[in-house]
Amino acid sequence: MSDRTLENLYSETRQFPPPEQLAANANIKAAEYEEAAADRLAYWAKQAERLTWAKPWDEVLDWSNPPFAKWFIGGELNVAYNCVDRHVEAGNGDKVAIHWEGEPGDTRTITYADLLKSVSQAANTLTELGVGAGDRVAIYLPMIPEAAVAMLACARIGATHSVVFGGFSVDALSTRIQDADAKLVITADGGYRRGKPSALKPTVDEAVAVCPSIENVLVVRRTGEDVAWTDKDKWWHETVEQASPEHKAQPFDSEHPLFILYTSGTTGKPKGILHTTGGYLTQTSYTHNAVFDLKPETDVYWCTADIGWVTGHSYIVYGPLSNGATQVMYEGTPDTPGRDRFWQIVDKYKVSILYTAPTLIRTMMKWGDDIPAGYDLSSLRILGSVGEPINPEAWIWYRKNIGHDNTPVVDTWWQTETGAVMISPLPGVTASKPGSAMTPLPGISADVVDDTAESVPNGGGGFLVLREPWPSMLRTIWGDDKRFLDTYWSRFGAGAGQGDEWIYFAGDGAKRDEDGSIWLLGRVDDVMLISGHNISTTEVESALVSHPSVAESAVVGATDPTTGQAIVAFVIPRGNVDTSGEAGEQLNVDLRNHVAKKLGPIAKPRQIMLVAELPKTRSGKIMRRLLKDVAERRSLGDVTTLQDSAVMDLISAGMKSAK
Ligand code: 6R9
């Protein structure tokens, strides 16, 4: 982004207050914003008391060596004890922790007592395999309960886990193992995806061959397919399931490393984001309770994320389990065996809180309203969204078709780096606007600034920053403090040699509307510069999605001789739309005019490509960088984090035939 500010072109006036009953019984009321503003650290200290500490902390925050924060200094706790043991000790051992649904339709019901047994057994096995506090363990598993068990077993013995998406390549897995110098890999023979077994073990075998730090490989049997076997391999069922179920959790220091999670970003090698113990668990537990208004006695919660994404860490494992929630965990894809799988699961388990991603919501829009309409979704009371800006039309569709038009939608902004939700409506307090993440949570200080770190006025756009440290913030990039400083702290404030305030640069564009609500506008790197105007990809995409024929879109700025860059849009039509011949050409014209009408002529796309799919990461984020390569007719850059590589071949072929 080259200019001082980002254009604000999209206007949205719809607003939805919380249902009365929900507001009256909400876990968090409006007064908490003031309470936190009056004394932020006291507020966080109060939230930390949600957890069971073996030793109380002496000081809430040590910010004496910024930007290296320490939270709850001197405190000690065990994360697994907090997520499992204490619920059993409180008499909730028989409560269901996980309703697991395998893709082929097999199911498992896991109570907190079952979880305690498995986590203890796994902790004993890890110890026997020579893994101790501070050692790193790579986890490369499908969405099976053992993934959560493996993470908790590491936490229990103080080993630092590094979860890698099941299905990432040999190269992605081996570079992550090497960067963290991991001792053990926990994997499976495979998992089920799209109706077939999908092998994992061969990838691990190849990776381990180039990773001498790995001493053992623990293998869960999931698909039962044949696997090659080496002398490092141990079956999970022959070790963990035979181990003693007695294990006493030792407390660890509040700043003990809990996990590393790699984010790929747009350039350079993946960054190992490091999270620690007390602050991370405090904020994941607090936000899961506040943002989803969790009532652990009655709610059934379902987060559709993969465990390989930070959302799976914070909102499948640590947040919900620390709160004693009952949740659904699903192994497979949303279209197997049919496109109704999600709604069938919601209906079957009477899910009351659903947390998913805009990419899935837009896919469901594309598939058609009649699919969810065929199920009883009346159990749902709160809907969440995470991962990308949610276009206003997708937000409305979600609320109307999934949330029977009276369910709050919480659009939660956060990052791997922030560890937990930072900006979000509170479902019992906030009158939400479709497409806006609204305001920072109590205790969080977010701002939208221009390139001199001045707050933009209401109605203005710029960069999203965080002005105060928060409990679940990343502590550094694993093994690379300098890159930590350069990436997040050297853009603004003290880290950039200006003033003495340390300002965290999130890398996202944002605007603040006339009421002060925050709207996320996509990655700053993706902002388009059209005739001297900074235009966000998000606003143009939202304008396209507001056309009744469009389900999903991605726009990029492609080099243009007259305007510097011009907008090229890739559009997925809704299922019932005719795109053949003349109808397709007419749609193309209509869409370009529609955007110009909605946002002004400056935002009119130069070209629109109708496509069947868009390139996405495993966590469902659109990879605009690859579309830009196509739009500028270059060969494709790094495709290793792409969910489905065939998609790019189709799009490139379409572009070639498009003159
Ligand atoms: C949790 C997660 C972080 C980036 C972030 C932003 C985008 C996430 C969003 C959102 C708009 C939201 N993002 N949530 N943008 N509205 N509600 O996604 O972490 O995978 O590290 O990605 O995702 O661009 O900076 P991560």
XYZ file of C-alpha atoms and ligand atoms in Angstrom:
685
model
C 0.000 0.000 0.000
C 1.686 3.186 -1.090
C -0.626 5.985 -0.055
C -1.425 7.154 3.475
C -4.896 5.703 3.573
C -7.161 3.095 2.063
C -10.296 4.079 0.116
C -13.629 3.523 1.826
C -16.069 2.691 -0.958
C -18.526 0.162 0.437
C -21.417 1.258 2.605
C -23.636 -0.997 4.647
C -26.530 0.170 6.779
C -28.118 -3.057 8.021
C -27.677 -3.784 11.716
C -28.856 -6.630 13.949
C -29.212 -6.261 17.725
C -28.927 -9.367 19.928
C -32.094 -11.364 20.641
C -33.521 -10.185 23.982
C -33.365 -13.510 25.744
C -29.755 -14.051 24.736
C -28.804 -10.550 25.870
C -30.463 -11.062 29.233
C -28.576 -14.306 29.925
C -25.272 -13.419 28.261
C -22.001 -14.429 29.908
C -20.559 -11.001 29.189
C -22.445 -7.737 29.540
C -21.670 -4.281 28.173
C -20.182 -3.083 31.482
C -17.108 -5.254 30.898
C -15.834 -2.871 28.234
C -15.629 -0.108 30.819
C -14.248 -2.365 33.481
C -11.417 -3.448 31.172
C -10.758 0.086 29.976
C -10.450 1.302 33.569
C -7.790 -1.265 34.461
C -6.730 -3.561 31.658
C -4.275 -5.644 33.653
C -6.713 -6.134 36.525
C -9.268 -7.284 33.951
C -6.877 -9.871 32.516
C -5.876 -11.004 36.009
C -9.552 -11.665 36.679
C -9.849 -13.697 33.471
C -6.770 -15.752 34.411
C -8.680 -16.898 37.469
C -10.858 -18.989 35.178
C -7.911 -21.389 35.186
C -6.542 -23.572 37.941
C -3.034 -22.466 38.840
C -0.667 -24.682 40.862
C 1.187 -21.548 41.898
C -0.271 -18.036 41.677
C 1.499 -15.377 39.617
C 3.390 -12.462 41.173
C 2.926 -9.958 38.365
C 0.372 -9.814 35.515
C 2.557 -8.400 32.736
C 6.278 -7.851 32.338
C 6.754 -5.441 29.422
C 10.204 -4.294 30.508
C 11.850 -5.694 27.386
C 9.356 -4.903 24.617
C 8.203 -6.397 22.353
C 9.077 -9.576 24.289
C 6.139 -9.917 26.673
C 5.752 -12.141 29.713
C 2.342 -12.728 31.255
C 1.439 -14.001 34.724
C 5.041 -14.078 35.822
C 5.943 -16.632 38.457
C 2.655 -18.476 37.980
C 2.619 -22.235 37.313
C -0.043 -24.428 35.772
C -0.535 -27.493 33.628
C -2.549 -26.934 30.458
C -3.771 -30.541 30.156
C -4.846 -30.542 33.811
C -6.911 -27.440 33.052
C -8.447 -28.950 29.917
C -9.152 -32.411 31.287
C -8.388 -33.467 34.880
C -10.140 -30.642 36.642
C -13.439 -31.374 34.907
C -13.223 -35.003 35.982
C -12.301 -33.957 39.543
C -15.338 -31.669 39.566
C -17.598 -34.674 38.910
C -18.009 -34.194 35.140
C -16.100 -37.289 34.057
C -19.163 -38.714 32.320
C -19.802 -35.560 30.362
C -19.162 -35.865 26.623
C -16.096 -33.891 25.567
C -16.089 -34.940 21.911
C -18.784 -36.338 19.653
C -16.528 -37.490 16.867
C -17.920 -38.118 13.408
C -15.678 -39.925 10.925
C -16.122 -39.186 7.253
C -17.324 -42.713 6.371
C -19.986 -42.385 9.082
C -18.255 -44.175 11.972
C -18.577 -42.335 15.282
C -16.936 -42.180 18.694
C -18.204 -40.622 21.892
C -15.438 -39.465 24.201
C -16.171 -38.332 27.743
C -13.861 -36.209 29.858
C -12.953 -39.365 31.805
C -12.062 -41.140 28.537
C -9.986 -38.151 27.519
C -8.140 -38.192 30.847
C -7.304 -41.842 30.349
C -6.033 -41.407 26.781
C -4.066 -38.248 27.484
C -2.428 -39.878 30.527
C -1.555 -42.983 28.521
C -0.118 -40.895 25.709
C 1.867 -38.807 28.210
C 3.347 -42.003 29.669
C 4.250 -43.288 26.195
C 5.878 -40.023 25.159
C 7.941 -40.060 28.349
C 8.962 -43.664 27.677
C 10.053 -42.658 24.176
C 12.423 -40.149 25.730
C 10.371 -37.012 25.128
C 10.613 -34.531 27.983
C 9.787 -30.943 28.878
C 11.061 -28.520 26.251
C 11.452 -31.178 23.501
C 9.566 -30.614 20.234
C 7.042 -33.052 18.796
C 5.611 -32.843 15.270
C 1.974 -33.870 14.878
C 0.782 -34.830 11.395
C -2.656 -36.348 11.800
C -6.100 -36.336 10.246
C -9.083 -34.954 12.165
C -9.367 -37.831 14.599
C -9.600 -37.601 18.407
C -5.957 -38.719 18.690
C -4.978 -35.318 17.290
C -6.395 -33.583 20.367
C -5.031 -36.333 22.626
C -1.545 -35.950 21.145
C -1.560 -32.174 21.627
C -2.766 -32.475 25.210
C -0.240 -35.218 25.991
C 2.559 -32.915 24.839
C 1.162 -30.079 26.935
C 0.889 -32.432 29.891
C 4.595 -33.282 29.887
C 5.773 -29.830 28.810
C 6.811 -30.889 25.296
C 6.205 -28.259 22.606
C 4.007 -29.450 19.761
C 4.178 -28.372 16.165
C 1.070 -29.459 14.275
C 1.407 -29.697 10.508
C -1.737 -30.005 8.334
C -2.269 -33.634 7.367
C -1.795 -33.648 3.620
C 0.966 -31.031 3.452
C 3.849 -32.135 1.256
C 7.055 -33.929 2.247
C 8.876 -30.663 1.807
C 6.490 -28.663 4.014
C 6.637 -31.341 6.711
C 10.397 -31.829 6.661
C 11.259 -28.115 6.753
C 8.959 -27.696 9.766
C 10.503 -30.709 11.531
C 13.993 -29.387 10.835
C 13.275 -25.817 11.872
C 11.909 -26.992 15.239
C 14.441 -29.824 15.578
C 11.635 -32.210 16.571
C 12.389 -35.573 18.208
C 9.151 -37.403 17.532
C 6.443 -37.416 14.863
C 2.914 -38.508 15.688
C 1.019 -39.543 12.568
C -1.483 -42.073 11.200
C -1.567 -44.545 8.352
C -3.994 -42.091 6.777
C -7.381 -40.448 7.085
C -10.553 -40.249 5.028
C -11.024 -37.426 2.545
C -13.679 -37.219 -0.159
C -14.835 -40.767 0.372
C -11.423 -42.439 0.101
C -8.573 -43.270 2.422
C -5.815 -40.737 1.978
C -2.399 -41.957 3.097
C -0.173 -39.921 5.429
C 2.537 -42.367 6.445
C 4.429 -42.401 3.097
C 4.907 -38.620 3.385
C 6.221 -39.026 6.915
C 8.597 -41.795 5.800
C 10.081 -39.545 3.142
C 10.317 -36.580 5.506
C 11.917 -38.601 8.313
C 14.540 -39.849 5.870
C 15.870 -36.285 5.662
C 15.263 -35.376 9.321
C 17.877 -37.068 11.504
C 16.527 -35.369 14.665
C 13.507 -37.718 14.608
C 14.063 -40.664 16.968
C 10.618 -42.259 16.845
C 7.419 -42.178 14.827
C 4.153 -42.960 16.586
C 1.509 -44.209 14.153
C -2.248 -44.264 14.757
C -4.136 -46.909 12.774
C -7.075 -45.178 11.149
C -7.625 -46.519 7.636
C -6.063 -49.960 8.092
C -4.265 -49.669 4.770
C -0.848 -51.293 4.415
C 2.075 -49.132 5.448
C 5.822 -49.516 5.095
C 7.485 -49.978 8.478
C 10.874 -48.819 9.772
C 12.611 -49.432 13.094
C 11.645 -45.937 14.262
C 7.918 -46.715 13.896
C 5.658 -47.678 16.818
C 1.917 -48.308 16.580
C -0.200 -46.096 18.816
C -2.448 -49.050 19.743
C 0.551 -51.152 20.784
C 2.086 -48.407 22.915
C -0.312 -45.665 24.052
C -3.325 -47.941 24.399
C -1.287 -50.417 26.483
C 0.303 -47.764 28.721
C -0.663 -47.010 32.299
C -3.608 -44.623 32.584
C -2.064 -43.120 35.729
C -0.147 -39.933 35.135
C 0.300 -36.988 37.418
C 0.529 -33.677 35.596
C 3.396 -31.431 36.717
C 2.873 -27.687 36.644
C 4.985 -25.588 34.277
C 5.982 -21.970 34.311
C 3.436 -19.581 32.830
C 5.926 -18.721 30.063
C 6.816 -22.354 29.252
C 6.578 -22.909 25.440
C 3.304 -24.661 24.608
C 3.395 -24.881 20.822
C 4.907 -23.689 17.593
C 2.636 -23.239 14.603
C 4.014 -22.322 11.203
C 2.363 -19.675 9.060
C 3.441 -19.444 5.476
C 2.806 -15.799 4.698
C 3.484 -14.622 1.182
C 7.266 -14.692 1.035
C 10.181 -16.484 2.583
C 10.286 -19.611 4.673
C 7.411 -20.356 7.061
C 7.482 -18.523 10.380
C 7.312 -20.683 13.520
C 4.931 -18.721 15.711
C 5.658 -19.482 19.366
C 2.925 -19.552 22.010
C 3.403 -20.100 25.716
C 1.288 -21.397 28.548
C -0.558 -19.125 31.012
C -1.424 -16.133 28.837
C -2.425 -18.275 25.869
C -4.765 -20.471 27.880
C -6.242 -17.467 29.679
C -7.229 -15.695 26.493
C -8.428 -18.758 24.560
C -10.561 -19.821 27.511
C -11.892 -16.308 28.106
C -12.702 -15.591 24.458
C -14.348 -18.961 23.906
C -16.633 -18.220 26.841
C -17.276 -14.589 25.893
C -17.550 -14.642 22.112
C -19.655 -17.811 21.909
C -21.530 -17.185 25.159
C -20.787 -20.802 26.000
C -23.120 -22.500 28.469
C -21.153 -25.705 29.094
C -24.158 -27.524 30.600
C -26.407 -27.180 27.589
C -24.489 -26.050 24.515
C -23.175 -28.338 21.796
C -20.348 -26.527 20.101
C -18.870 -27.265 16.684
C -15.852 -25.627 15.112
C -15.328 -26.968 11.587
C -11.635 -25.980 11.409
C -8.788 -28.415 10.902
C -6.462 -29.032 13.814
C -3.562 -27.912 11.585
C -4.870 -24.328 11.641
C -4.604 -22.057 14.677
C -8.400 -22.071 14.836
C -8.251 -25.802 15.554
C -5.686 -25.225 18.299
C -7.505 -22.419 20.086
C -11.135 -23.274 19.369
C -11.227 -27.061 19.135
C -8.612 -27.995 21.699
C -7.581 -25.363 24.233
C -10.531 -22.944 24.479
C -13.455 -25.402 24.498
C -11.766 -28.093 26.568
C -10.532 -25.637 29.199
C -14.168 -24.543 29.485
C -15.506 -28.097 29.799
C -17.536 -27.823 26.597
C -19.249 -30.634 24.711
C -18.224 -30.431 21.085
C -18.492 -32.099 17.715
C -15.357 -32.981 15.765
C -15.675 -34.001 12.113
C -13.017 -35.778 10.091
C -13.913 -35.098 6.501
C -14.993 -32.680 3.813
C -18.361 -30.866 3.712
C -19.460 -32.578 0.492
C -18.936 -36.207 1.465
C -21.005 -38.243 1.023
C -23.298 -35.326 0.055
C -23.454 -31.562 0.135
C -25.771 -31.743 3.121
C -23.183 -33.290 5.458
C -22.767 -30.215 7.701
C -26.495 -29.713 8.197
C -27.018 -33.377 8.810
C -24.378 -33.175 11.590
C -25.922 -30.027 13.109
C -29.329 -31.720 13.128
C -28.005 -35.039 14.490
C -26.070 -33.574 17.438
C -28.330 -30.545 17.979
C -25.376 -28.212 17.572
C -26.087 -24.850 19.217
C -22.876 -22.937 18.398
C -21.291 -23.234 14.967
C -17.906 -21.710 14.102
C -16.838 -21.872 10.467
C -15.103 -19.916 7.700
C -16.406 -17.539 5.000
C -15.072 -19.861 2.311
C -17.465 -22.562 3.523
C -20.376 -20.180 3.842
C -19.858 -19.001 0.258
C -19.566 -22.584 -0.934
C -22.882 -23.387 0.745
C -24.400 -20.332 -0.950
C -23.199 -21.683 -4.263
C -24.708 -25.106 -3.577
C -28.123 -23.562 -2.899
C -30.548 -22.643 -0.124
C -32.606 -25.803 -0.447
C -29.852 -27.989 1.044
C -29.830 -26.501 4.578
C -33.599 -25.984 4.311
C -33.989 -29.759 4.361
C -32.748 -30.030 7.973
C -33.843 -28.967 11.422
C -31.298 -26.310 12.376
C -33.395 -24.825 15.177
C -30.822 -25.854 17.816
C -28.390 -23.207 16.526
C -28.221 -20.065 18.649
C -24.860 -18.524 17.735
C -22.922 -18.533 14.467
C -19.255 -17.628 14.153
C -16.994 -16.779 11.227
C -13.197 -16.680 10.970
C -10.369 -16.665 8.481
C -11.179 -13.965 5.966
C -13.396 -10.922 5.755
C -16.973 -12.153 5.440
C -18.796 -10.362 2.636
C -22.004 -8.695 3.875
C -24.126 -10.838 1.530
C -22.540 -14.034 2.805
C -23.130 -12.864 6.401
C -26.813 -12.260 5.632
C -27.109 -15.610 3.875
C -25.535 -17.354 6.880
C -27.854 -15.701 9.364
C -30.946 -16.238 7.235
C -30.427 -19.747 5.894
C -28.493 -21.303 8.761
C -29.434 -19.079 11.688
C -33.214 -18.915 10.981
C -32.890 -15.141 10.844
C -32.527 -14.570 14.559
C -29.091 -15.913 15.431
C -26.237 -13.501 16.103
C -23.285 -13.867 13.737
C -19.938 -13.192 15.380
C -17.267 -12.254 12.849
C -14.035 -12.890 14.757
C -10.791 -11.273 13.633
C -7.527 -12.738 14.866
C -4.340 -14.417 13.633
C -1.999 -17.301 14.392
C 0.150 -14.594 15.951
C -2.572 -13.236 18.236
C -3.407 -16.753 19.482
C -7.020 -15.906 20.257
C -9.868 -13.684 19.094
C -9.116 -9.938 19.290
C -11.907 -8.122 17.451
C -15.445 -9.467 17.481
C -19.003 -8.640 18.420
C -20.229 -10.009 21.753
C -23.397 -11.933 20.911
C -25.390 -10.641 23.881
C -24.212 -7.047 23.642
C -23.346 -5.914 20.140
C -25.747 -4.801 17.440
C -23.726 -6.302 14.585
C -23.342 -5.039 11.052
C -22.953 -7.656 8.317
C -19.307 -7.705 7.255
C -17.854 -5.882 10.248
C -15.839 -7.469 13.058
C -17.153 -4.487 15.067
C -14.934 -3.620 18.064
C -11.964 -4.970 20.019
C -12.906 -7.277 22.886
C -12.668 -5.923 26.429
C -8.979 -5.745 27.379
C -7.791 -5.461 23.753
C -6.537 -2.295 22.163
C -6.842 -2.229 18.355
C -6.664 0.787 16.087
C -6.719 1.756 12.411
C -3.858 4.080 11.503
C -2.317 5.867 8.540
C 1.309 5.317 7.595
C 2.546 7.659 10.319
C 0.713 5.616 12.990
C -1.917 8.336 13.500
C -5.423 6.977 14.106
C -7.594 7.543 11.070
C -10.847 9.423 11.723
C -14.197 7.656 11.548
C -14.936 7.009 7.899
C -11.239 6.510 7.080
C -9.186 3.490 6.124
C -5.608 2.362 6.745
C -3.625 -0.281 8.630
C -4.857 -2.415 11.504
C -2.548 -2.254 14.538
C -2.594 -3.414 18.151
C -1.377 -0.859 20.643
C -1.069 -2.868 23.851
C 0.307 -6.355 24.535
C -2.319 -9.071 25.086
C -2.045 -12.373 27.007
C -2.102 -14.812 24.061
C 0.296 -12.854 21.861
C 3.072 -14.676 20.083
C 6.290 -14.502 22.093
C 8.619 -14.630 19.099
C 9.296 -16.463 15.851
C 10.949 -19.739 16.802
C 14.718 -19.268 16.626
C 14.465 -15.884 14.920
C 13.929 -12.884 17.228
C 15.151 -10.561 14.509
C 12.477 -11.672 12.072
C 9.903 -11.266 14.870
C 10.998 -7.627 15.300
C 11.185 -6.958 11.559
C 7.853 -8.519 10.637
C 5.563 -7.142 13.324
C 7.241 -4.287 15.180
C 9.375 -2.308 12.755
C 6.560 -0.749 10.732
C 5.290 1.676 13.397
C 6.216 3.136 16.785
C 9.274 2.413 18.888
C 10.297 -0.561 16.753
C 10.438 1.770 13.744
C 12.419 4.350 15.692
C 9.363 6.577 16.256
C 8.128 7.428 19.777
C 8.226 5.026 22.699
C 5.022 3.093 22.077
C 5.433 -0.451 20.711
C 2.844 -0.944 17.987
C 2.056 -4.365 16.519
C 1.503 -4.310 12.745
C -1.006 -6.997 11.779
C -0.512 -6.762 8.004
C -4.227 -6.225 7.376
C -5.963 -3.231 5.859
C -9.007 -1.941 7.732
C -11.427 0.925 7.934
C -13.418 2.492 10.721
C -16.963 3.509 9.829
C -18.898 6.548 11.027
C -19.823 4.756 14.279
C -16.272 3.588 14.924
C -16.912 -0.072 13.964
C -13.940 -1.833 12.371
C -14.113 -3.457 8.925
C -11.261 -5.726 7.849
C -10.223 -5.233 4.240
C -7.761 -8.044 3.524
C -3.982 -8.268 3.549
C -2.118 -5.055 2.934
C 0.016 -6.896 0.363
C -3.103 -7.518 -1.724
C -4.293 -3.895 -1.827
C -4.622 -2.668 -5.422
C -3.324 0.664 -6.638
C -5.656 1.919 -9.341
C -4.876 5.349 -10.802
C -3.351 6.416 -7.499
C -6.162 5.028 -5.298
C -5.607 2.225 -2.795
C -8.540 -0.115 -3.250
C -9.038 -3.171 -1.102
C -9.716 -6.547 -2.631
C -12.403 -7.131 -0.002
C -14.643 -4.242 -1.000
C -14.668 -5.185 -4.670
C -15.264 -8.836 -3.790
C -18.124 -7.884 -1.483
C -19.661 -5.767 -4.231
C -19.488 -8.765 -6.571
C -20.963 -11.143 -3.982
C -23.846 -8.695 -3.464
C -24.986 -9.521 -7.024
C -27.590 -12.304 -6.887
C -25.732 -14.399 -9.475
C -22.439 -14.528 -7.562
C -21.443 -16.975 -4.844
C -17.787 -16.151 -4.448
C -15.115 -13.972 -5.983
C -11.470 -13.007 -5.773
C -9.962 -9.882 -7.249
C -6.378 -8.902 -7.943
C -4.590 -5.866 -9.282
C -2.839 -6.735 -12.547
C -0.288 -4.463 -14.165
C -1.955 -2.083 -16.595
C -0.301 0.410 -18.965
C -2.753 3.236 -18.277
C -3.929 2.877 -14.670
C -0.832 1.316 -13.091
C -2.915 -1.623 -11.980
C -6.333 -2.744 -13.154
C -8.831 -4.953 -11.385
C -9.162 -8.511 -12.623
C -11.959 -10.449 -10.949
C -12.421 -14.210 -10.735
C -16.045 -15.063 -10.059
C -17.848 -18.264 -9.074
C -21.507 -18.030 -10.122
C -24.281 -19.411 -7.919
C -25.439 -22.925 -8.771
C -28.571 -22.010 -10.744
C -27.003 -19.338 -12.954
C -26.712 -19.816 -16.725
C -23.200 -18.863 -17.838
C -23.158 -20.340 -21.315
C -22.630 -18.286 -24.471
C -24.450 -14.978 -24.586
C -25.880 -15.315 -21.089
C -22.330 -15.581 -19.766
C -21.223 -12.526 -21.725
C -24.191 -10.538 -20.480
C -23.457 -11.567 -16.896
C -19.924 -10.363 -17.363
C -21.105 -6.913 -18.462
C -23.715 -6.774 -15.693
C -21.178 -7.611 -13.026
C -18.729 -4.939 -14.132
C -21.518 -2.364 -14.098
C -22.810 -3.627 -10.782
C -19.439 -3.008 -9.128
C -19.145 0.441 -10.699
C -22.605 1.303 -9.410
C -21.935 0.007 -5.908
C -18.431 1.403 -5.400
C -17.893 4.019 -8.091
C -16.256 3.852 -11.525
C -12.743 3.654 -10.062
C -13.481 0.120 -8.831
C -14.930 -1.222 -12.096
C -13.089 -4.444 -13.003
C -11.204 -4.427 -16.296
C -11.903 -8.092 -16.754
C -14.049 -10.772 -15.174
C -13.328 -14.486 -15.421
C -16.111 -16.920 -14.567
C -14.539 -19.902 -12.823
C -15.701 -23.031 -11.013
C -13.228 -22.881 -8.125
C -10.673 -20.555 -6.552
C -7.232 -21.468 -5.255
C -7.334 -21.768 -1.461
C -5.050 -22.718 1.382
C -5.893 -25.618 3.657
C -7.508 -23.112 6.026
C -9.705 -21.805 3.206
C -7.995 -18.517 2.430
C -8.006 -17.404 -1.182
C -4.467 -17.337 -2.603
C -4.697 -14.108 -4.612
C -0.961 -14.225 -5.299
C -1.524 -17.182 -7.653
C -4.430 -15.449 -9.373
C -2.221 -12.436 -9.907
C 0.328 -14.703 -11.581
C -2.443 -15.897 -13.891
C -3.788 -12.382 -14.536
C -0.304 -11.179 -15.440
C 0.365 -14.334 -17.444
C 3.380 -15.399 -15.404
C 4.282 -18.885 -14.351
C 2.877 -19.764 -10.938
C 4.818 -19.129 -7.716
C 4.962 -21.428 -4.692
C 1.931 -23.737 -4.675
C 2.905 -25.971 -1.739
C 0.165 -24.726 0.600
C -2.592 -24.982 -2.009
C -5.512 -27.187 -1.002
C -6.175 -28.569 -4.459
C -3.553 -28.026 -7.144
C -5.823 -29.012 -10.051
C -7.772 -25.793 -9.517
C -4.947 -23.672 -10.877
C -4.672 -25.688 -14.093
C -8.340 -25.054 -14.795
C -8.112 -21.335 -14.112
C -4.951 -20.899 -16.187
C -6.547 -22.762 -19.102
C -9.614 -20.500 -18.851
C -7.415 -17.397 -18.897
C -5.536 -18.560 -21.997
C -8.738 -19.088 -23.944
C -10.021 -15.682 -22.816
C -7.910 -13.564 -25.231
C -7.476 -17.086 12.755
C -6.735 -17.020 11.460
C -4.782 -14.509 9.886
C -5.316 -13.582 8.805
C -5.578 -12.203 9.290
C -6.613 -11.726 8.284
C -7.441 -12.962 8.048
C -8.829 -13.894 9.931
C -10.594 -12.628 9.830
C -9.671 -12.206 8.847
C -11.102 -10.536 8.200
C -11.839 -11.927 9.930
N -8.599 -13.023 8.935
N -10.029 -13.678 10.478
N -9.930 -11.157 8.035
N -12.036 -10.878 9.099
N -12.780 -12.283 10.813
O -7.334 -16.965 10.403
O -5.368 -17.014 11.552
O -4.528 -18.299 9.543
O -3.003 -16.796 10.923
O -4.730 -15.838 9.405
O -6.574 -14.051 8.338
O -5.982 -11.370 7.090
O -4.414 -11.421 9.319
P -4.345 -17.055 10.343
